[in-house]
Short mmCIF file of N, CA and C and ligand atoms in Angstrom, two decimals:
data_model
loop_
_atom_site.label_atom_id
_atom_site.label_comp_id
_atom_site.label_asym_id
_atom_site.label_seq_id
_atom_site.Cartn_x
_atom_site.Cartn_y
_atom_site.Cartn_z
N SER A 1 118.55 104.97 80.27
CA SER A 1 117.84 103.64 79.82
C SER A 1 118.89 102.21 79.66
N SER A 2 117.89 101.42 79.83
CA SER A 2 118.08 99.70 79.61
C SER A 2 117.74 98.74 78.68
N ILE A 3 119.01 97.91 78.59
CA ILE A 3 119.24 97.33 77.19
C ILE A 3 117.51 96.62 76.28
N TYR A 4 116.55 97.06 77.05
CA TYR A 4 115.23 97.05 76.06
C TYR A 4 115.38 98.04 74.82
N GLY A 5 115.67 99.28 75.85
CA GLY A 5 114.78 100.59 76.11
C GLY A 5 114.18 101.03 74.23
N ASP A 6 114.97 100.93 73.40
CA ASP A 6 114.08 100.72 72.40
C ASP A 6 113.47 99.94 71.19
N TYR A 7 113.58 98.74 72.07
CA TYR A 7 111.98 97.68 71.80
C TYR A 7 110.43 97.91 72.48
N ILE A 8 111.30 98.52 74.22
CA ILE A 8 109.70 99.10 75.52
C ILE A 8 109.86 100.17 74.26
N LYS A 9 110.19 100.76 73.98
CA LYS A 9 109.54 102.56 73.09
C LYS A 9 109.04 102.47 71.85
N SER A 10 109.23 101.19 71.21
CA SER A 10 108.69 100.42 70.03
C SER A 10 107.03 100.02 69.81
N VAL A 11 107.06 99.63 71.22
CA VAL A 11 105.13 99.69 71.69
C VAL A 11 104.84 100.52 72.09
N ILE A 12 105.56 101.31 72.63
CA ILE A 12 104.57 102.11 73.19
C ILE A 12 104.08 103.11 72.03
N ARG A 13 102.46 103.19 72.54
CA ARG A 13 102.01 103.95 70.90
C ARG A 13 101.58 106.07 71.64
N THR A 14 102.00 106.49 70.30
CA THR A 14 101.52 107.70 70.12
C THR A 14 100.22 108.32 70.48
N VAL A 15 99.72 108.66 70.98
CA VAL A 15 97.87 109.32 70.37
C VAL A 15 98.20 110.50 70.43
N PRO A 16 97.75 111.73 68.98
CA PRO A 16 97.89 112.92 69.34
C PRO A 16 96.84 114.09 69.16
N ASP A 17 96.35 114.67 69.64
CA ASP A 17 95.75 115.10 70.03
C ASP A 17 94.87 114.60 71.29
N TRP A 18 95.59 114.05 71.94
CA TRP A 18 94.53 113.61 73.88
C TRP A 18 95.58 113.79 74.74
N PRO A 19 94.92 113.77 75.61
CA PRO A 19 92.90 114.28 75.73
C PRO A 19 92.61 116.12 75.66
N GLN A 20 94.05 116.77 74.80
CA GLN A 20 93.89 117.83 73.98
C GLN A 20 94.29 117.86 73.11
N PRO A 21 94.01 118.65 72.29
CA PRO A 21 95.04 119.13 70.62
C PRO A 21 96.08 119.92 71.21
N GLY A 22 97.04 119.11 69.57
CA GLY A 22 98.54 119.69 70.86
C GLY A 22 99.31 118.64 71.32
N VAL A 23 98.43 118.17 72.65
CA VAL A 23 99.27 116.90 73.10
C VAL A 23 99.72 116.16 72.06
N ASN A 24 100.30 115.05 71.88
CA ASN A 24 100.55 113.66 71.78
C ASN A 24 101.16 113.01 73.67
N PHE A 25 99.50 112.22 73.69
CA PHE A 25 99.17 111.34 74.87
C PHE A 25 100.92 110.23 74.42
N ARG A 26 101.64 109.39 75.30
CA ARG A 26 102.31 108.53 75.40
C ARG A 26 101.45 106.64 75.78
N ASP A 27 101.50 106.19 75.01
CA ASP A 27 99.74 105.90 75.63
C ASP A 27 101.02 103.82 75.50
N ILE A 28 100.38 103.09 76.99
CA ILE A 28 101.61 101.87 77.76
C ILE A 28 100.32 100.88 77.72
N THR A 29 99.29 100.47 76.53
CA THR A 29 98.44 99.79 76.95
C THR A 29 98.60 99.15 75.12
N PRO A 30 99.75 98.92 74.78
CA PRO A 30 100.48 98.08 73.35
C PRO A 30 101.03 97.41 74.31
N LEU A 31 102.42 98.19 74.70
CA LEU A 31 103.17 97.31 75.84
C LEU A 31 102.68 96.40 76.71
N LEU A 32 101.97 96.76 77.62
CA LEU A 32 100.56 96.11 78.39
C LEU A 32 100.42 94.85 77.88
N GLN A 33 99.91 94.66 76.86
CA GLN A 33 98.89 93.55 76.23
C GLN A 33 100.32 93.38 75.04
N ASN A 34 101.34 92.98 75.52
CA ASN A 34 102.28 92.56 74.47
C ASN A 34 102.90 91.14 75.37
N SER A 35 102.84 90.42 76.26
CA SER A 35 103.25 89.70 76.98
C SER A 35 104.66 89.45 77.05
N ALA A 36 105.28 89.80 76.26
CA ALA A 36 106.72 89.03 76.39
C ALA A 36 107.53 90.92 76.29
N ALA A 37 106.80 91.45 76.02
CA ALA A 37 107.61 93.36 76.65
C ALA A 37 107.24 93.54 77.81
N PHE A 38 105.98 92.90 78.18
CA PHE A 38 105.99 93.26 79.10
C PHE A 38 106.82 93.05 80.35
N ARG A 39 107.40 91.68 79.79
CA ARG A 39 108.30 90.68 80.84
C ARG A 39 109.68 91.10 81.00
N LYS A 40 109.82 91.82 79.36
CA LYS A 40 111.15 92.33 79.53
C LYS A 40 111.42 93.69 80.05
N LEU A 41 110.23 94.07 80.42
CA LEU A 41 109.95 96.24 81.56
C LEU A 41 110.30 95.41 82.31
N ILE A 42 109.32 94.74 83.42
CA ILE A 42 109.55 93.99 84.59
C ILE A 42 111.30 93.85 84.65
N ASP A 43 111.72 92.54 83.38
CA ASP A 43 112.60 92.14 84.58
C ASP A 43 113.80 93.46 84.03
N SER A 44 113.27 94.35 83.18
CA SER A 44 114.82 95.31 83.36
C SER A 44 114.52 96.47 84.63
N PHE A 45 113.19 96.45 85.81
CA PHE A 45 113.66 96.82 87.13
C PHE A 45 114.39 95.95 87.78
N VAL A 46 113.97 94.86 87.28
CA VAL A 46 114.02 93.98 88.16
C VAL A 46 115.54 93.68 88.06
N HIS A 47 116.24 93.79 86.90
CA HIS A 47 117.89 93.80 86.82
C HIS A 47 118.36 95.14 87.84
N ARG A 48 117.92 95.82 87.27
CA ARG A 48 118.46 97.37 88.05
C ARG A 48 118.49 97.51 89.34
N TYR A 49 117.45 96.62 90.48
CA TYR A 49 117.74 96.58 91.73
C TYR A 49 117.49 95.45 92.40
N GLN A 50 117.63 94.24 91.70
CA GLN A 50 118.15 93.69 92.83
C GLN A 50 118.49 93.37 93.77
N GLU A 51 120.64 93.83 93.74
CA GLU A 51 121.50 93.61 94.03
C GLU A 51 121.93 94.76 94.91
N LEU A 52 120.25 95.81 95.01
CA LEU A 52 119.87 96.92 95.68
C LEU A 52 119.64 96.97 97.07
N GLU A 53 119.48 95.90 97.70
CA GLU A 53 118.33 95.50 98.86
C GLU A 53 118.01 97.36 99.29
N VAL A 54 116.98 96.37 98.19
CA VAL A 54 115.44 97.54 98.64
C VAL A 54 114.97 96.45 99.31
N ASP A 55 113.49 98.31 100.52
CA ASP A 55 112.81 97.53 101.40
C ASP A 55 111.50 97.61 100.96
N ALA A 56 111.28 98.58 100.23
CA ALA A 56 109.75 98.62 99.50
C ALA A 56 109.60 99.61 97.49
N ILE A 57 109.05 98.77 97.55
CA ILE A 57 109.23 99.48 96.12
C ILE A 57 107.68 100.67 96.21
N ALA A 58 108.09 102.61 96.42
CA ALA A 58 106.64 103.04 96.11
C ALA A 58 105.70 103.14 94.77
N ALA A 59 104.69 102.92 94.96
CA ALA A 59 104.65 103.29 93.52
C ALA A 59 103.46 104.29 93.01
N ILE A 60 103.36 105.10 91.91
CA ILE A 60 102.15 106.06 92.15
C ILE A 60 100.65 105.75 91.27
N ASP A 61 100.18 106.16 91.73
CA ASP A 61 98.43 105.49 91.59
C ASP A 61 98.22 106.70 90.26
N ALA A 62 97.82 105.99 88.83
CA ALA A 62 97.41 105.25 89.53
C ALA A 62 98.25 103.52 87.97
N ARG A 63 98.83 104.39 87.18
CA ARG A 63 99.52 103.84 86.18
C ARG A 63 100.97 102.52 86.53
N GLY A 64 100.69 103.70 87.45
CA GLY A 64 102.53 103.01 88.54
C GLY A 64 102.26 102.15 89.32
N PHE A 65 100.63 101.37 89.53
CA PHE A 65 101.12 100.49 90.20
C PHE A 65 101.08 98.97 88.86
N ILE A 66 100.77 99.51 88.15
CA ILE A 66 101.16 97.50 86.53
C ILE A 66 102.37 97.78 87.26
N VAL A 67 103.28 98.50 87.06
CA VAL A 67 104.68 97.98 87.39
C VAL A 67 105.72 97.96 88.71
N GLY A 68 104.84 98.70 89.80
CA GLY A 68 104.82 98.69 90.63
C GLY A 68 104.99 97.34 90.90
N ALA A 69 103.84 97.15 91.27
CA ALA A 69 103.73 94.78 91.80
C ALA A 69 104.32 94.10 91.70
N PRO A 70 104.61 94.09 89.93
CA PRO A 70 105.15 92.94 89.63
C PRO A 70 107.15 93.07 90.49
N LEU A 71 107.20 94.05 89.94
CA LEU A 71 108.46 95.15 91.03
C LEU A 71 108.26 94.05 91.97
N ALA A 72 108.12 94.64 92.98
CA ALA A 72 107.47 94.53 94.81
C ALA A 72 107.44 92.99 94.59
N TYR A 73 106.93 92.14 94.16
CA TYR A 73 106.87 90.43 93.66
C TYR A 73 108.28 90.08 94.00
N GLU A 74 109.10 90.22 92.53
CA GLU A 74 110.20 89.80 91.86
C GLU A 74 111.25 90.24 93.03
N LEU A 75 111.24 91.18 93.55
CA LEU A 75 112.21 91.38 94.83
C LEU A 75 112.18 91.26 96.15
N GLY A 76 110.83 90.51 96.23
CA GLY A 76 110.33 89.79 97.76
C GLY A 76 110.62 91.22 98.96
N CYS A 77 110.36 92.54 98.00
CA CYS A 77 109.91 93.44 98.83
C CYS A 77 108.45 93.74 99.13
N SER A 78 108.16 94.91 100.18
CA SER A 78 106.76 95.20 99.90
C SER A 78 106.40 96.49 99.52
N PHE A 79 105.16 96.67 99.30
CA PHE A 79 104.86 97.69 97.61
C PHE A 79 103.73 98.50 98.29
N VAL A 80 104.24 100.01 98.74
CA VAL A 80 103.69 100.04 99.32
C VAL A 80 102.81 102.02 97.99
N PRO A 81 101.61 101.86 98.27
CA PRO A 81 100.71 102.60 97.07
C PRO A 81 100.78 104.15 97.76
N VAL A 82 101.09 105.30 96.95
CA VAL A 82 100.91 106.53 96.97
C VAL A 82 99.72 107.44 95.99
N ARG A 83 98.89 106.98 97.44
CA ARG A 83 97.62 107.24 95.99
C ARG A 83 97.25 108.50 95.99
N LYS A 84 96.05 109.20 94.73
CA LYS A 84 95.80 110.20 94.85
C LYS A 84 94.95 110.15 96.43
N LYS A 85 93.87 112.23 96.49
CA LYS A 85 93.67 112.48 97.66
C LYS A 85 92.51 111.87 97.76
N GLY A 86 91.93 111.39 98.86
CA GLY A 86 90.74 110.41 99.62
C GLY A 86 91.06 109.10 99.36
N LYS A 87 92.15 108.16 99.63
CA LYS A 87 91.64 107.57 98.63
C LYS A 87 92.54 106.44 99.94
N LEU A 88 92.75 106.45 100.29
CA LEU A 88 93.99 105.90 101.51
C LEU A 88 92.77 105.95 102.99
N PRO A 89 92.86 104.70 103.62
CA PRO A 89 91.77 104.76 104.26
C PRO A 89 92.48 105.48 106.43
N PHE A 90 93.69 104.77 106.31
CA PHE A 90 93.86 104.96 107.69
C PHE A 90 95.09 106.60 107.43
N LYS A 91 95.77 106.13 108.07
CA LYS A 91 96.30 107.84 108.65
C LYS A 91 97.23 108.22 107.62
N THR A 92 97.72 109.92 107.35
CA THR A 92 97.63 109.70 105.49
C THR A 92 98.93 111.20 105.86
N ILE A 93 100.10 111.21 105.20
CA ILE A 93 100.61 112.65 104.91
C ILE A 93 100.22 112.84 103.64
N SER A 94 99.85 114.24 103.54
CA SER A 94 99.19 114.61 101.87
C SER A 94 100.56 115.37 101.33
N GLU A 95 100.81 115.41 99.86
CA GLU A 95 101.79 116.21 99.17
C GLU A 95 100.93 117.30 98.24
N THR A 96 100.91 118.32 98.03
CA THR A 96 100.37 118.85 96.85
C THR A 96 101.13 120.15 96.33
N TYR A 97 100.47 120.05 94.88
CA TYR A 97 101.60 120.20 93.74
C TYR A 97 101.14 120.40 92.29
N THR A 98 102.03 121.55 91.83
CA THR A 98 101.41 122.28 90.45
C THR A 98 100.53 121.85 89.37
N LEU A 99 100.43 121.84 89.18
CA LEU A 99 100.15 120.73 87.17
C LEU A 99 100.10 122.31 85.86
N GLU A 100 100.04 121.87 85.50
CA GLU A 100 100.26 122.88 83.96
C GLU A 100 99.09 123.65 84.22
N TYR A 101 97.41 122.87 84.94
CA TYR A 101 97.01 123.82 84.86
C TYR A 101 95.67 123.08 86.59
N GLY A 102 96.38 124.32 87.62
CA GLY A 102 95.82 123.74 89.10
C GLY A 102 96.49 123.34 89.88
N GLU A 103 95.62 122.04 90.46
CA GLU A 103 97.68 121.48 91.97
C GLU A 103 96.54 120.01 91.65
N SER A 104 97.20 119.54 92.50
CA SER A 104 96.46 117.87 93.07
C SER A 104 97.84 117.95 94.09
N THR A 105 96.44 116.74 94.27
CA THR A 105 97.54 116.19 95.77
C THR A 105 97.38 114.35 95.74
N VAL A 106 99.28 113.70 96.83
CA VAL A 106 99.21 113.20 97.19
C VAL A 106 99.34 112.48 98.12
N GLU A 107 98.56 111.31 98.93
CA GLU A 107 98.77 111.01 99.43
C GLU A 107 99.54 109.42 100.35
N LEU A 108 100.02 109.54 101.35
CA LEU A 108 100.67 107.92 101.88
C LEU A 108 100.33 107.20 102.83
N HIS A 109 100.17 106.61 103.25
CA HIS A 109 100.45 106.04 104.64
C HIS A 109 101.62 105.97 105.96
N SER A 110 100.50 106.87 107.02
CA SER A 110 101.97 106.97 108.12
C SER A 110 102.76 105.22 108.17
N ASP A 111 102.17 104.79 108.22
CA ASP A 111 102.95 103.52 108.84
C ASP A 111 103.06 102.48 107.16
N ALA A 112 103.21 103.52 106.06
CA ALA A 112 103.51 102.67 105.00
C ALA A 112 104.88 102.18 105.27
N PHE A 113 106.39 102.13 105.32
CA PHE A 113 107.20 101.95 105.96
C PHE A 113 107.99 102.14 107.55
N ARG A 114 109.82 101.40 108.17
CA ARG A 114 110.20 102.07 108.85
C ARG A 114 111.25 103.06 108.34
N GLU A 115 111.48 104.36 109.10
CA GLU A 115 112.10 104.42 109.28
C GLU A 115 113.36 104.34 109.00
N HIS A 116 114.30 104.86 107.39
CA HIS A 116 115.15 104.47 106.91
C HIS A 116 115.36 102.89 106.04
N ASP A 117 114.03 103.10 105.50
CA ASP A 117 113.69 102.16 104.58
C ASP A 117 114.71 102.61 103.15
N ARG A 118 114.65 101.45 102.69
CA ARG A 118 115.46 102.15 101.67
C ARG A 118 114.06 101.86 99.76
N ILE A 119 114.04 103.08 99.56
CA ILE A 119 112.42 102.90 98.43
C ILE A 119 113.31 103.40 96.61
N VAL A 120 112.29 102.15 96.41
CA VAL A 120 112.57 102.68 95.21
C VAL A 120 110.74 103.43 94.31
N ILE A 121 110.84 104.52 93.88
CA ILE A 121 109.39 104.98 93.90
C ILE A 121 109.67 105.06 92.30
N ILE A 122 108.21 104.57 92.63
CA ILE A 122 108.25 104.24 90.24
C ILE A 122 107.02 104.60 89.72
N ASP A 123 106.27 105.08 88.77
CA ASP A 123 105.67 105.47 88.14
C ASP A 123 105.77 105.32 86.33
N ASP A 124 104.54 105.19 85.82
CA ASP A 124 105.06 104.50 84.09
C ASP A 124 105.88 106.19 83.54
N LEU A 125 105.82 107.19 83.50
CA LEU A 125 105.96 108.00 83.26
C LEU A 125 106.48 109.65 83.74
N ILE A 126 107.66 110.08 83.29
CA ILE A 126 107.75 111.67 83.69
C ILE A 126 107.77 112.53 82.58
N ALA A 127 106.83 113.09 82.81
CA ALA A 127 106.27 114.67 82.25
C ALA A 127 107.17 115.96 82.98
N THR A 128 106.73 116.69 83.40
CA THR A 128 106.63 118.07 84.25
C THR A 128 107.35 117.53 85.38
N GLY A 129 107.34 116.36 85.86
CA GLY A 129 108.10 116.08 87.10
C GLY A 129 107.47 115.73 88.53
N GLY A 130 106.61 116.12 88.67
CA GLY A 130 105.51 117.27 89.91
C GLY A 130 105.16 115.70 90.76
N THR A 131 104.13 115.11 89.95
CA THR A 131 104.27 113.57 90.51
C THR A 131 105.48 113.60 91.48
N MET A 132 106.62 112.90 90.52
CA MET A 132 107.82 112.72 91.14
C MET A 132 107.81 112.79 92.37
N LEU A 133 108.43 114.09 91.92
CA LEU A 133 109.20 115.04 93.29
C LEU A 133 108.26 115.33 94.70
N ALA A 134 106.71 115.12 94.21
CA ALA A 134 105.71 115.03 94.93
C ALA A 134 105.83 113.86 95.88
N ALA A 135 105.68 113.37 95.27
CA ALA A 135 105.62 111.38 96.06
C ALA A 135 107.36 110.81 96.94
N ALA A 136 108.62 111.32 95.68
CA ALA A 136 109.56 111.73 96.44
C ALA A 136 109.82 112.56 97.91
N SER A 137 108.46 113.95 98.48
CA SER A 137 108.52 114.54 99.22
C SER A 137 107.95 113.67 100.17
N LEU A 138 106.95 113.00 100.16
CA LEU A 138 106.46 112.18 101.37
C LEU A 138 107.24 111.23 101.34
N ILE A 139 107.57 110.89 100.91
CA ILE A 139 108.80 109.24 101.45
C ILE A 139 109.44 109.49 101.87
N ALA A 140 110.27 111.13 101.86
CA ALA A 140 112.29 111.77 102.48
C ALA A 140 111.43 112.06 104.15
N ARG A 141 109.35 113.04 103.81
CA ARG A 141 109.28 113.53 105.56
C ARG A 141 109.05 112.06 106.21
N SER A 142 108.83 110.93 105.87
CA SER A 142 107.80 110.14 106.48
C SER A 142 109.45 109.12 106.64
N GLY A 143 110.96 109.79 106.57
CA GLY A 143 111.77 109.13 107.15
C GLY A 143 112.50 107.89 106.54
N GLY A 144 111.87 107.93 105.28
CA GLY A 144 112.54 107.08 104.20
C GLY A 144 114.43 107.29 103.49
N HIS A 145 114.52 106.54 103.15
CA HIS A 145 116.04 106.91 101.72
C HIS A 145 115.03 106.15 100.57
N ILE A 146 115.68 107.18 100.02
CA ILE A 146 114.98 107.36 98.52
C ILE A 146 116.73 106.22 97.53
N VAL A 147 115.78 105.67 97.61
CA VAL A 147 117.61 105.18 95.99
C VAL A 147 117.35 105.92 95.25
N GLU A 148 115.93 105.42 94.36
CA GLU A 148 116.06 106.15 92.51
C GLU A 148 114.59 106.06 92.62
N LEU A 149 114.55 106.62 91.94
CA LEU A 149 112.63 107.26 91.63
C LEU A 149 112.72 106.45 89.95
N ALA A 150 111.57 105.77 89.55
CA ALA A 150 111.76 105.09 88.20
C ALA A 150 111.18 105.52 87.95
N SER A 151 111.23 105.09 85.69
CA SER A 151 109.69 105.24 85.31
C SER A 151 109.76 104.68 83.62
N ILE A 152 108.67 104.22 82.92
CA ILE A 152 109.17 103.45 82.25
C ILE A 152 109.72 104.52 81.07
N LEU A 153 109.36 105.39 81.04
CA LEU A 153 108.98 106.36 79.94
C LEU A 153 109.35 108.39 80.57
N ASP A 154 110.43 108.19 80.12
CA ASP A 154 111.41 109.93 80.48
C ASP A 154 110.54 110.87 79.09
N LEU A 155 109.91 111.52 79.40
CA LEU A 155 109.66 112.95 77.98
C LEU A 155 110.55 113.73 78.69
N PRO A 156 111.79 113.69 78.32
CA PRO A 156 113.53 115.15 78.37
C PRO A 156 112.62 116.15 78.39
N GLU A 157 112.16 116.40 76.99
CA GLU A 157 111.59 117.58 76.81
C GLU A 157 111.06 119.31 77.26
N LEU A 158 109.71 117.90 78.79
CA LEU A 158 109.34 118.48 79.32
C LEU A 158 110.06 119.56 80.59
N GLY A 159 111.58 118.77 80.68
CA GLY A 159 111.73 119.18 81.91
C GLY A 159 111.96 118.45 82.97
N GLY A 160 111.31 116.86 83.32
CA GLY A 160 110.57 116.35 84.65
C GLY A 160 111.79 115.87 85.52
N SER A 161 112.64 115.01 84.32
CA SER A 161 114.27 114.35 84.79
C SER A 161 114.77 114.92 85.32
N ALA A 162 115.48 116.72 84.34
CA ALA A 162 116.56 117.74 84.75
C ALA A 162 116.47 117.90 86.41
N LYS A 163 114.62 118.58 86.18
CA LYS A 163 114.50 118.78 87.87
C LYS A 163 114.55 118.37 89.01
N ILE A 164 114.31 116.77 88.13
CA ILE A 164 114.62 115.88 89.98
C ILE A 164 115.48 115.50 89.82
N ARG A 165 116.41 115.81 89.32
CA ARG A 165 117.75 115.36 89.35
C ARG A 165 118.74 116.62 90.12
N GLU A 166 118.32 118.23 89.41
CA GLU A 166 118.62 118.54 90.28
C GLU A 166 118.13 119.08 91.44
N ALA A 167 116.95 118.94 91.64
CA ALA A 167 116.72 117.97 93.55
C ALA A 167 117.38 117.24 94.27
N GLY A 168 118.33 116.13 93.99
CA GLY A 168 119.63 115.88 93.84
C GLY A 168 119.36 114.22 93.70
N TYR A 169 117.85 113.44 93.55
CA TYR A 169 117.80 112.34 93.50
C TYR A 169 118.49 112.26 92.00
N SER A 170 118.80 110.42 92.49
CA SER A 170 118.26 110.09 91.52
C SER A 170 116.91 109.24 90.18
N VAL A 171 117.45 108.96 89.51
CA VAL A 171 116.13 109.05 88.10
C VAL A 171 117.20 107.80 87.78
N PHE A 172 115.73 106.42 86.80
CA PHE A 172 116.12 105.61 86.04
C PHE A 172 114.92 106.01 85.23
N SER A 173 115.28 106.17 83.95
CA SER A 173 113.88 105.64 83.05
C SER A 173 114.57 104.42 81.64
N VAL A 174 113.62 104.14 81.41
CA VAL A 174 113.80 102.20 80.17
C VAL A 174 114.09 102.71 79.38
N CYS A 175 113.48 103.82 78.39
CA CYS A 175 113.52 104.45 77.61
C CYS A 175 112.63 105.93 77.93
N SER A 176 113.21 106.80 76.95
CA SER A 176 112.81 108.23 76.32
C SER A 176 112.93 109.38 75.39
C1 LIG B 1 100.37 110.70 84.57
C2 LIG B 1 101.13 109.99 84.12
C3 LIG B 1 102.61 110.61 85.62
C4 LIG B 1 102.39 112.16 86.00
C5 LIG B 1 103.37 112.16 85.15
O1 LIG B 1 99.37 110.53 85.33
O2 LIG B 1 100.76 108.35 84.68
O3 LIG B 1 101.40 109.37 87.19
O4 LIG B 1 100.94 112.10 85.28
O5 LIG B 1 103.51 113.89 85.49
P1 LIG B 1 104.55 114.31 85.81
O6 LIG B 1 105.40 114.36 85.52
O7 LIG B 1 103.73 115.74 85.05
O8 LIG B 1 103.78 115.34 86.81
P2 LIG B 1 97.19 110.95 86.03
O9 LIG B 1 97.83 111.96 86.77
O10 LIG B 1 97.35 110.94 84.11
O11 LIG B 1 97.27 109.19 86.90
P3 LIG B 1 96.68 108.05 86.32
O12 LIG B 1 97.98 107.28 86.85
O13 LIG B 1 95.85 107.89 87.23
O14 LIG B 1 96.27 107.71 84.56
N1 LIG B 2 101.29 109.72 78.39
C1 LIG B 2 100.67 109.60 79.91
N2 LIG B 2 100.65 110.56 80.46
C2 LIG B 2 101.18 111.57 80.68
C3 LIG B 2 101.53 111.77 79.78
C4 LIG B 2 101.43 111.37 78.24
O1 LIG B 2 101.83 111.90 77.15
N3 LIG B 2 102.02 112.96 79.92
C5 LIG B 2 101.55 113.41 81.00
N4 LIG B 2 100.86 112.78 81.77
#
């Protein structure tokens, strides 16, 4: 985690029993409403990646876009959306993964970046890790070099970040 980790964590709200009984939903909207906190958040990612020669930030639909776009802007690299099925208009590759109940599919444009480009994948939160691993698979299949998978918040008790590390990727979260 970053030096601002405890502060960032303090501005994430927990909403009990949403979207269903027994789930504690981690809500980042108070963090986004707080301009000082949002700046510290983006600065944490910029600081971590500015010397690593990143070619593209691949951000995950939808909340990953909120952090991915300002990060790409600050790093002066490209922004690549990894989107839910049916949203990207050009030629796509897709990856289907299992959720707690059912499945989901994410897609990437076939011309999103060049082979061997250095990519950081970013999202708001790692729960089971399924979404991040599906995105990583898309990037790897397209010939990208994955520098790291990054999130604002990790929920380690759900095992996602451990699973991602077992798959051989580096993971960075601002807080957990
Ligand atoms: C949430 C979250 C991550 C994913 C984490 O997205 O933003 O993308 O779930 O869960 P996992 O680690 O178990 O895969 P959601 O599908 O709710 O989409 P949204 O950003 O469009 O709200
Ligand atoms: N908050 C936000 N998104 C999520 C969560 C959560 O607690 N769990 C899975 N996706």
